[in-house]
mmCIF file of C-alpha atoms in Angstrom:
data_model
loop_
_atom_site.group_PDB
_atom_site.id
_atom_site.type_symbol
_atom_site.label_atom_id
_atom_site.label_comp_id
_atom_site.label_asym_id
_atom_site.label_seq_id
_atom_site.Cartn_x
_atom_site.Cartn_y
_atom_site.Cartn_z
ATOM 1 C CA UNK A 1493 -0.975 -6.670 -5.313
ATOM 2 C CA UNK A 1494 -0.997 -3.020 -4.312
ATOM 3 C CA UNK A 1495 0.261 -0.497 -6.848
ATOM 4 C CA UNK A 1496 1.753 2.916 -6.232
ATOM 5 C CA UNK A 1497 2.512 5.980 -8.259
ATOM 6 C CA UNK A 1498 6.276 6.308 -8.429
ATOM 7 C CA UNK A 1499 8.234 9.311 -9.621
ATOM 8 C CA UNK A 1500 11.659 9.368 -11.208
ATOM 9 C CA UNK A 1501 13.079 12.896 -11.083
ATOM 10 C CA UNK A 1502 15.833 13.439 -13.628
ATOM 11 C CA UNK A 1503 17.908 16.247 -15.067
ATOM 12 C CA UNK A 1504 16.098 18.439 -17.600
ATOM 13 C CA UNK A 1505 16.394 16.953 -21.081
ATOM 14 C CA UNK A 1506 16.704 13.359 -19.860
ATOM 15 C CA UNK A 1507 12.972 12.720 -19.543
ATOM 16 C CA UNK A 1508 12.824 10.687 -22.775
ATOM 17 C CA UNK A 1509 15.799 8.536 -21.705
ATOM 18 C CA UNK A 1510 14.250 7.915 -18.284
ATOM 19 C CA UNK A 1511 10.881 7.175 -19.905
ATOM 20 C CA UNK A 1512 12.521 4.594 -22.196
ATOM 21 C CA UNK A 1513 14.262 2.900 -19.253
ATOM 22 C CA UNK A 1514 10.943 2.640 -17.397
ATOM 23 C CA UNK A 1515 9.199 1.196 -20.485
ATOM 24 C CA UNK A 1516 11.997 -1.359 -20.853
ATOM 25 C CA UNK A 1517 11.375 -2.485 -17.268
ATOM 26 C CA UNK A 1518 7.738 -3.064 -18.260
ATOM 27 C CA UNK A 1519 5.977 -0.317 -16.308
ATOM 28 C CA UNK A 1520 3.211 2.047 -17.414
ATOM 29 C CA UNK A 1521 4.050 5.765 -17.648
ATOM 30 C CA UNK A 1522 1.396 7.935 -15.984
ATOM 31 C CA UNK A 1523 2.871 11.418 -16.464
ATOM 32 C CA UNK A 1524 5.894 13.187 -17.939
ATOM 33 C CA UNK A 1525 6.795 16.704 -16.803
ATOM 34 C CA UNK A 1526 9.925 18.813 -16.979
ATOM 35 C CA UNK A 1527 12.504 16.953 -14.936
ATOM 36 C CA UNK A 1528 10.192 14.140 -13.775
ATOM 37 C CA UNK A 1529 8.664 10.917 -15.114
ATOM 38 C CA UNK A 1530 5.861 9.234 -13.139
ATOM 39 C CA UNK A 1531 4.892 5.588 -13.498
ATOM 40 C CA UNK A 1532 2.729 2.926 -11.872
ATOM 41 C CA UNK A 1533 4.312 -0.029 -10.083
ATOM 42 C CA UNK A 1534 4.212 -2.308 -7.063
ATOM 43 C CA UNK A 1535 6.764 -2.869 -4.287
ATOM 44 C CA UNK A 1536 8.905 -4.926 -6.661
ATOM 45 C CA UNK A 1537 8.891 -2.018 -9.127
ATOM 46 C CA UNK A 1538 10.460 0.213 -6.457
ATOM 47 C CA UNK A 1539 13.357 -2.202 -6.025
ATOM 48 C CA UNK A 1540 13.772 -2.881 -9.755
ATOM 49 C CA UNK A 1541 13.692 0.835 -10.614
ATOM 50 C CA UNK A 1542 16.328 1.598 -7.966
ATOM 51 C CA UNK A 1543 18.579 -1.110 -9.393
ATOM 52 C CA UNK A 1544 18.136 -0.682 -13.154
ATOM 53 C CA UNK A 1545 17.272 2.962 -13.885
ATOM 54 C CA UNK A 1546 20.456 4.907 -14.513
ATOM 55 C CA UNK A 1547 19.226 8.256 -15.869
ATOM 56 C CA UNK A 1548 17.007 9.260 -12.921
ATOM 57 C CA UNK A 1549 18.297 10.915 -9.764
ATOM 58 C CA UNK A 1550 16.166 8.757 -7.453
ATOM 59 C CA UNK A 1551 12.876 6.865 -7.172
ATOM 60 C CA UNK A 1552 10.146 8.498 -5.099
ATOM 61 C CA UNK A 1553 6.940 6.933 -3.792
ATOM 62 C CA UNK A 1554 4.163 9.481 -4.176
ATOM 63 C CA UNK A 1555 2.179 9.880 -0.943
ATOM 64 C CA UNK A 1556 -0.237 12.516 -2.219
ATOM 65 C CA UNK A 1557 -1.015 15.844 -3.854
ATOM 66 C CA UNK A 1558 -3.023 18.841 -2.729
ATOM 67 C CA UNK A 1559 -3.340 22.587 -3.268
ATOM 68 C CA UNK A 1560 -1.897 25.009 -0.711
ATOM 69 C CA UNK A 1561 -1.706 28.793 -0.926
ATOM 70 C CA UNK A 1562 -0.991 29.340 2.775
ATOM 71 C CA UNK A 1563 0.964 27.584 5.509
ATOM 72 C CA UNK A 1564 -2.314 26.584 7.187
ATOM 73 C CA UNK A 1565 -3.442 24.867 3.972
ATOM 74 C CA UNK A 1566 -0.013 23.211 3.759
ATOM 75 C CA UNK A 1567 -0.385 21.951 7.340
ATOM 76 C CA UNK A 1568 -3.927 20.632 6.803
ATOM 77 C CA UNK A 1569 -3.079 19.066 3.440
ATOM 78 C CA UNK A 1570 -0.014 17.321 4.851
ATOM 79 C CA UNK A 1571 -1.985 16.153 7.866
ATOM 80 C CA UNK A 1572 -4.527 14.552 5.508
ATOM 81 C CA UNK A 1573 -1.875 12.413 3.767
ATOM 82 C CA UNK A 1574 -1.978 8.655 4.597
ATOM 83 C CA UNK A 1575 1.534 8.629 6.069
ATOM 84 C CA UNK A 1576 0.823 5.742 8.446
ATOM 85 C CA UNK A 1577 0.565 3.443 5.403
ATOM 86 C CA UNK A 1578 4.268 4.017 4.750
ATOM 87 C CA UNK A 1579 5.939 5.132 7.997
ATOM 88 C CA UNK A 1580 6.009 2.731 10.972
ATOM 89 C CA UNK A 1581 5.838 3.872 14.590
ATOM 90 C CA UNK A 1582 9.633 3.796 15.043
ATOM 91 C CA UNK A 1583 10.409 5.202 11.574
ATOM 92 C CA UNK A 1584 12.711 8.187 11.234
ATOM 93 C CA UNK A 1585 10.938 10.804 9.096
ATOM 94 C CA UNK A 1586 11.763 14.340 8.035
ATOM 95 C CA UNK A 1587 11.360 16.640 5.032
ATOM 96 C CA UNK A 1588 14.734 16.276 3.394
ATOM 97 C CA UNK A 1589 14.107 18.689 0.534
ATOM 98 C CA UNK A 1590 11.460 21.250 -0.331
ATOM 99 C CA UNK A 1591 11.377 23.042 -3.657
ATOM 100 C CA UNK A 1592 8.955 25.734 -4.728
ATOM 101 C CA UNK A 1593 8.381 27.208 -8.179
ATOM 102 C CA UNK A 1594 5.872 30.001 -8.884
ATOM 103 C CA UNK A 1595 4.125 29.442 -5.573
ATOM 104 C CA UNK A 1596 2.943 31.659 -2.739
ATOM 105 C CA UNK A 1597 4.860 29.362 -0.369
ATOM 106 C CA UNK A 1598 8.508 29.929 -1.175
ATOM 107 C CA UNK A 1599 10.638 29.416 1.952
ATOM 108 C CA UNK A 1600 12.055 25.848 1.987
ATOM 109 C CA UNK A 1601 12.813 26.043 5.723
ATOM 110 C CA UNK A 1602 9.290 27.110 6.620
ATOM 111 C CA UNK A 1603 7.780 24.479 4.315
ATOM 112 C CA UNK A 1604 9.932 21.789 5.962
ATOM 113 C CA UNK A 1605 9.013 22.938 9.458
ATOM 114 C CA UNK A 1606 5.257 23.116 8.833
ATOM 115 C CA UNK A 1607 5.219 19.754 7.096
ATOM 116 C CA UNK A 1608 7.199 18.029 9.862
ATOM 117 C CA UNK A 1609 4.710 19.303 12.475
ATOM 118 C CA UNK A 1610 1.778 18.117 10.346
ATOM 119 C CA UNK A 1611 3.411 14.711 9.799
ATOM 120 C CA UNK A 1612 3.865 14.291 13.555
ATOM 121 C CA UNK A 1613 0.200 15.212 14.175
ATOM 122 C CA UNK A 1614 -0.965 12.710 11.546
ATOM 123 C CA UNK A 1615 1.147 9.898 12.975
ATOM 124 C CA UNK A 1616 0.050 10.764 16.528
ATOM 125 C CA UNK A 1617 -3.543 10.145 15.444
ATOM 126 C CA UNK A 1618 -2.528 6.650 14.270
ATOM 127 C CA UNK A 1619 0.064 5.756 16.906
ATOM 128 C CA UNK A 1620 -1.067 6.946 20.374
ATOM 129 C CA UNK A 1621 2.143 8.500 21.638
ATOM 130 C CA UNK A 1622 3.446 11.959 22.417
ATOM 131 C CA UNK A 1623 7.007 11.551 21.097
ATOM 132 C CA UNK A 1624 8.389 9.339 18.365
ATOM 133 C CA UNK A 1625 11.762 7.666 18.958
ATOM 134 C CA UNK A 1626 12.640 7.855 15.235
ATOM 135 C CA UNK A 1627 15.291 5.179 15.719
ATOM 136 C CA UNK A 1628 14.032 2.869 12.970
ATOM 137 C CA UNK A 1629 14.470 2.898 9.211
ATOM 138 C CA UNK A 1630 14.741 6.306 7.499
ATOM 139 C CA UNK A 1631 11.771 7.727 5.570
ATOM 140 C CA UNK A 1632 12.953 11.007 4.030
ATOM 141 C CA UNK A 1633 10.134 13.016 2.468
ATOM 142 C CA UNK A 1634 10.598 15.293 -0.520
ATOM 143 C CA UNK A 1635 8.092 17.970 -1.396
ATOM 144 C CA UNK A 1636 7.624 19.806 -4.680
ATOM 145 C CA UNK A 1637 5.397 22.868 -4.911
ATOM 146 C CA UNK A 1638 4.624 24.168 -8.377
ATOM 147 C CA UNK A 1639 2.018 26.893 -8.856
ATOM 148 C CA UNK A 1640 0.586 26.137 -5.386
ATOM 149 C CA UNK A 1641 0.173 22.399 -6.165
ATOM 150 C CA UNK A 1642 1.997 20.365 -3.504
ATOM 151 C CA UNK A 1643 3.343 16.877 -4.218
ATOM 152 C CA UNK A 1644 4.746 14.880 -1.293
ATOM 153 C CA UNK A 1645 6.790 11.724 -1.834
ATOM 154 C CA UNK A 1646 8.969 9.362 0.184
ATOM 155 C CA UNK A 1647 12.511 8.881 -1.104
ATOM 156 C CA UNK A 1648 13.207 5.166 -1.637
ATOM 157 C CA UNK A 1649 16.726 5.583 -2.997
ATOM 158 C CA UNK A 1650 19.210 7.084 -0.558
ATOM 159 C CA UNK A 1651 22.337 8.089 -2.499
ATOM 160 C CA UNK A 1652 21.453 9.543 -5.912
ATOM 161 C CA UNK A 1653 21.143 6.909 -8.639
ATOM 162 C CA UNK A 1654 23.050 8.916 -11.247
ATOM 163 C CA UNK A 1655 26.067 9.025 -8.884
ATOM 164 C CA UNK A 1656 26.356 5.265 -8.417
ATOM 165 C CA UNK A 1657 29.969 4.194 -8.674
ATOM 166 C CA UNK A 1658 31.246 7.785 -8.829
ATOM 167 C CA UNK A 1659 34.310 8.394 -6.615
ATOM 168 C CA UNK A 1660 33.681 5.771 -4.006
#
């Protein structure tokens, strides 16, 4: 059974609550940072976390990490990510959110644009086509850059978990 590193971003101060919920589901914590708890799990863990974790904002599947101090390094690092393992040929993919803290790359729009181009190039090397229809399932990508360390992850949640049942 293949395992993945999953991330549960949460509001600052709720890391211990989120960590406890993950432990109660039976998963191993790999890292705790401000506003984020990472854990190891399989495909079932993704579904279970999305159903049972109430303190996290969403569940993200970590695709990879790399260092980038320039947009060229961001492009090359993104292009090196194994996106074809997660995104099918007809998948709809885009960088839904980019955040940057204490990094040389600070413009969310530019980060999103460069990463989308790199993602297309990577998938073109796997799927021999010029254009992607993007009419399949959605695969929104979120990117966090902290001190020039880039973390890219696919959002598995959709609507935020902490808003479930709120003003439907």
